[in-house]
Short mmCIF file of C-alpha atoms in Angstrom, two decimals:
data_model
loop_
_atom_site.label_atom_id
_atom_site.label_comp_id
_atom_site.label_asym_id
_atom_site.label_seq_id
_atom_site.Cartn_x
_atom_site.Cartn_y
_atom_site.Cartn_z
CA UNK M 1 -0.03 -0.02 -0.02
CA UNK M 2 2.72 2.17 0.93
CA UNK M 3 4.37 1.95 -2.50
CA UNK M 4 1.27 1.45 -4.91
CA UNK M 5 -1.74 3.25 -3.33
CA UNK M 6 -2.44 6.94 -3.73
CA UNK M 7 -3.85 8.13 -0.68
CA UNK M 8 -4.90 11.38 -2.15
CA UNK M 9 -7.36 9.89 -4.93
CA UNK M 10 -7.91 6.20 -3.75
CA UNK M 11 -5.87 4.73 -7.02
CA UNK M 12 -3.74 1.89 -6.94
CA UNK M 13 -1.18 2.65 -10.06
CA UNK M 14 -3.66 4.86 -11.33
CA UNK M 15 -5.92 2.30 -11.74
CA UNK M 16 -4.09 0.82 -14.91
CA UNK M 17 -4.57 -2.73 -15.77
CA UNK M 18 -7.23 -3.81 -13.13
CA UNK M 19 -5.01 -2.47 -10.08
CA UNK M 20 -8.21 -1.24 -8.34
CA UNK M 21 -9.82 -4.36 -8.80
CA UNK M 22 -7.19 -6.32 -7.34
CA UNK M 23 -6.99 -3.99 -3.80
CA UNK M 24 -10.78 -4.28 -3.72
CA UNK M 25 -10.76 -8.14 -3.99
CA UNK M 26 -8.38 -8.21 -1.28
CA UNK M 27 -9.75 -5.67 0.85
CA UNK M 28 -7.53 -2.93 0.38
CA UNK M 29 -8.01 0.63 -0.77
CA UNK M 30 -11.45 2.58 0.03
CA UNK M 31 -14.68 3.34 -1.09
CA UNK M 32 -12.82 5.66 -3.63
CA UNK M 33 -10.61 2.71 -4.79
CA UNK M 34 -13.86 1.19 -6.27
CA UNK M 35 -15.72 4.02 -7.51
CA UNK M 36 -12.75 4.98 -9.75
CA UNK M 37 -12.57 1.39 -10.97
CA UNK M 38 -16.24 1.59 -12.21
CA UNK M 39 -15.42 5.38 -13.51
CA UNK M 40 -12.03 4.14 -14.92
CA UNK M 41 -13.97 1.05 -17.11
CA UNK M 42 -16.94 3.05 -17.87
CA UNK M 43 -14.49 6.07 -19.51
CA UNK M 44 -12.50 3.46 -21.29
CA UNK M 45 -15.04 1.15 -22.10
CA UNK M 46 -12.64 -2.21 -22.79
CA UNK M 47 -10.63 -3.81 -20.85
CA UNK M 48 -6.92 -3.26 -20.56
CA UNK M 49 -5.57 -6.27 -18.66
CA UNK M 50 -3.94 -9.46 -18.86
CA UNK M 51 -5.03 -12.93 -17.51
CA UNK M 52 -5.68 -12.35 -13.97
CA UNK M 53 -6.77 -8.82 -14.36
CA UNK M 54 -9.61 -9.56 -17.01
CA UNK M 55 -10.97 -12.25 -14.50
CA UNK M 56 -10.57 -10.20 -11.50
CA UNK M 57 -12.09 -7.05 -12.88
CA UNK M 58 -15.12 -9.20 -14.24
CA UNK M 59 -15.76 -11.10 -11.07
CA UNK M 60 -15.55 -7.87 -8.45
CA UNK M 61 -18.06 -5.80 -10.97
CA UNK M 62 -20.56 -8.61 -11.06
CA UNK M 63 -19.92 -9.05 -7.04
CA UNK M 64 -20.38 -5.34 -6.54
CA UNK M 65 -23.55 -5.34 -8.30
CA UNK M 66 -22.00 -3.55 -11.63
CA UNK M 67 -22.78 -6.33 -13.88
CA UNK M 68 -24.09 -3.86 -16.83
CA UNK M 69 -20.14 -2.78 -16.90
CA UNK M 70 -19.12 -5.91 -16.53
CA UNK M 71 -21.43 -7.38 -19.62
CA UNK M 72 -20.26 -3.89 -21.37
CA UNK M 73 -16.66 -5.17 -21.00
CA UNK M 74 -17.02 -8.21 -22.19
CA UNK M 75 -19.17 -7.32 -25.34
CA UNK M 76 -17.06 -4.11 -26.02
CA UNK M 77 -16.89 -3.44 -29.65
CA UNK M 78 -13.17 -1.91 -29.06
CA UNK M 79 -10.46 -3.54 -30.97
CA UNK M 80 -8.97 -4.68 -27.62
CA UNK M 81 -11.80 -7.09 -27.07
CA UNK M 82 -13.01 -10.39 -27.53
CA UNK M 83 -15.02 -8.75 -30.33
CA UNK M 84 -11.85 -7.24 -31.70
CA UNK M 85 -10.68 -10.99 -31.32
CA UNK M 86 -13.40 -11.94 -33.71
CA UNK M 87 -13.07 -9.06 -36.42
CA UNK M 88 -9.47 -10.07 -36.12
CA UNK M 89 -10.64 -13.48 -37.69
CA UNK M 90 -10.43 -15.45 -34.13
CA UNK M 91 -12.83 -18.58 -34.04
CA UNK M 92 -11.13 -19.33 -30.88
CA UNK M 93 -9.70 -17.32 -27.65
CA UNK M 94 -6.38 -15.92 -28.36
CA UNK M 95 -3.71 -15.72 -25.93
CA UNK M 96 -3.17 -11.93 -26.62
CA UNK M 97 -5.55 -9.00 -27.05
CA UNK M 98 -5.64 -8.29 -30.93
CA UNK M 99 -3.25 -5.22 -30.79
CA UNK M 100 -0.40 -7.02 -28.89
CA UNK M 101 2.10 -9.39 -30.25
CA UNK M 102 0.65 -11.53 -33.15
CA UNK M 103 3.05 -14.37 -33.06
CA UNK M 104 1.23 -16.03 -30.00
CA UNK M 105 -1.06 -18.80 -29.36
CA UNK M 106 -4.63 -18.30 -31.15
CA UNK M 107 -6.23 -21.28 -29.55
CA UNK M 108 -5.40 -20.50 -26.07
CA UNK M 109 -7.69 -20.38 -22.51
CA UNK M 110 -5.88 -17.33 -21.02
CA UNK M 111 -9.15 -14.85 -21.49
CA UNK M 112 -11.39 -17.97 -21.07
CA UNK M 113 -11.99 -17.42 -17.43
CA UNK M 114 -14.70 -14.65 -17.37
CA UNK M 115 -16.86 -17.56 -18.90
CA UNK M 116 -17.63 -18.71 -15.74
CA UNK M 117 -19.26 -15.93 -14.54
CA UNK M 118 -21.80 -16.10 -17.74
CA UNK M 119 -23.16 -19.07 -15.48
CA UNK M 120 -22.56 -17.59 -11.84
CA UNK M 121 -23.92 -14.28 -12.08
CA UNK M 122 -25.89 -13.95 -15.83
CA UNK M 123 -27.71 -17.41 -15.46
CA UNK M 124 -27.40 -17.17 -11.48
CA UNK M 125 -26.83 -20.50 -11.32
CA UNK M 126 -24.50 -20.95 -7.86
CA UNK M 127 -24.42 -22.63 -4.39
CA UNK M 128 -25.64 -21.42 -0.80
CA UNK M 129 -22.14 -20.35 0.61
CA UNK M 130 -20.65 -22.72 2.99
CA UNK M 131 -21.97 -26.15 0.71
CA UNK M 132 -20.23 -28.34 -1.67
CA UNK M 133 -20.88 -29.67 -4.51
CA UNK M 134 -23.89 -28.00 -5.32
CA UNK M 135 -25.94 -29.74 -2.39
CA UNK M 136 -27.84 -26.51 -1.87
CA UNK M 137 -28.70 -24.74 -5.30
CA UNK M 138 -29.00 -21.20 -5.41
CA UNK M 139 -30.96 -19.82 -9.05
CA UNK M 140 -30.39 -15.97 -8.71
CA UNK M 141 -30.03 -14.62 -12.43
CA UNK M 142 -28.78 -11.31 -13.06
CA UNK M 143 -30.63 -8.93 -15.38
CA UNK M 144 -28.87 -6.17 -17.46
CA UNK M 145 -30.32 -3.92 -19.96
CA UNK M 146 -27.98 -4.88 -22.58
CA UNK M 147 -29.63 -8.51 -23.07
CA UNK M 148 -33.37 -9.27 -24.05
CA UNK M 149 -32.58 -12.77 -23.62
CA UNK M 150 -30.44 -15.37 -21.66
CA UNK M 151 -30.40 -19.19 -21.55
CA UNK M 152 -28.00 -21.73 -20.24
CA UNK M 153 -27.28 -24.90 -18.33
CA UNK M 154 -24.38 -26.11 -16.39
CA UNK M 155 -23.78 -29.61 -15.40
CA UNK M 156 -23.76 -30.33 -11.74
CA UNK M 157 -23.25 -33.58 -9.76
CA UNK M 158 -26.78 -34.17 -9.42
CA UNK M 159 -27.91 -33.67 -12.65
CA UNK M 160 -28.31 -30.75 -15.39
CA UNK M 161 -29.87 -27.38 -14.32
CA UNK M 162 -30.84 -24.81 -17.06
CA UNK M 163 -32.02 -21.27 -17.07
CA UNK M 164 -33.45 -19.15 -19.41
CA UNK M 165 -35.34 -15.75 -19.31
CA UNK M 166 -36.61 -12.98 -21.96
CA UNK M 167 -36.98 -9.46 -20.79
CA UNK M 168 -40.08 -8.24 -22.24
CA UNK M 169 -41.59 -4.69 -21.57
#
């Protein structure tokens, strides 16, 4: 904290590459740290993170009730995005964002970890805290304005659970 946290504005390393999300995730910083995280990603509109930051930023936003921002980052049309990968010809998840080094793997799970949050938060298929093996299932989907319909399933130890919803006026 003494080296990287700015007491005057509540940022960790200027909030670059998900630094504020890392701090919030482990209980560091103050109320400004999370607010700065939200404002930063609303302003830039895309991830600026690597393997760990992409996961942590997404999860921290969902956990703190900012699902719409998390979804907007996952659905960003910026060149540095999953859509940027697709526009550059990807049919798999790449090891780097499209603007980075091109001689890296184009079939790599590096940025795939946020996919779990589609099940955990958008579909809302989780287990009650303190339980194991989905013995006490919780279905609590997260509704975001960007999506008019969501459907999916998760295979669990006791079988498959499916959730779907359609948002109407």
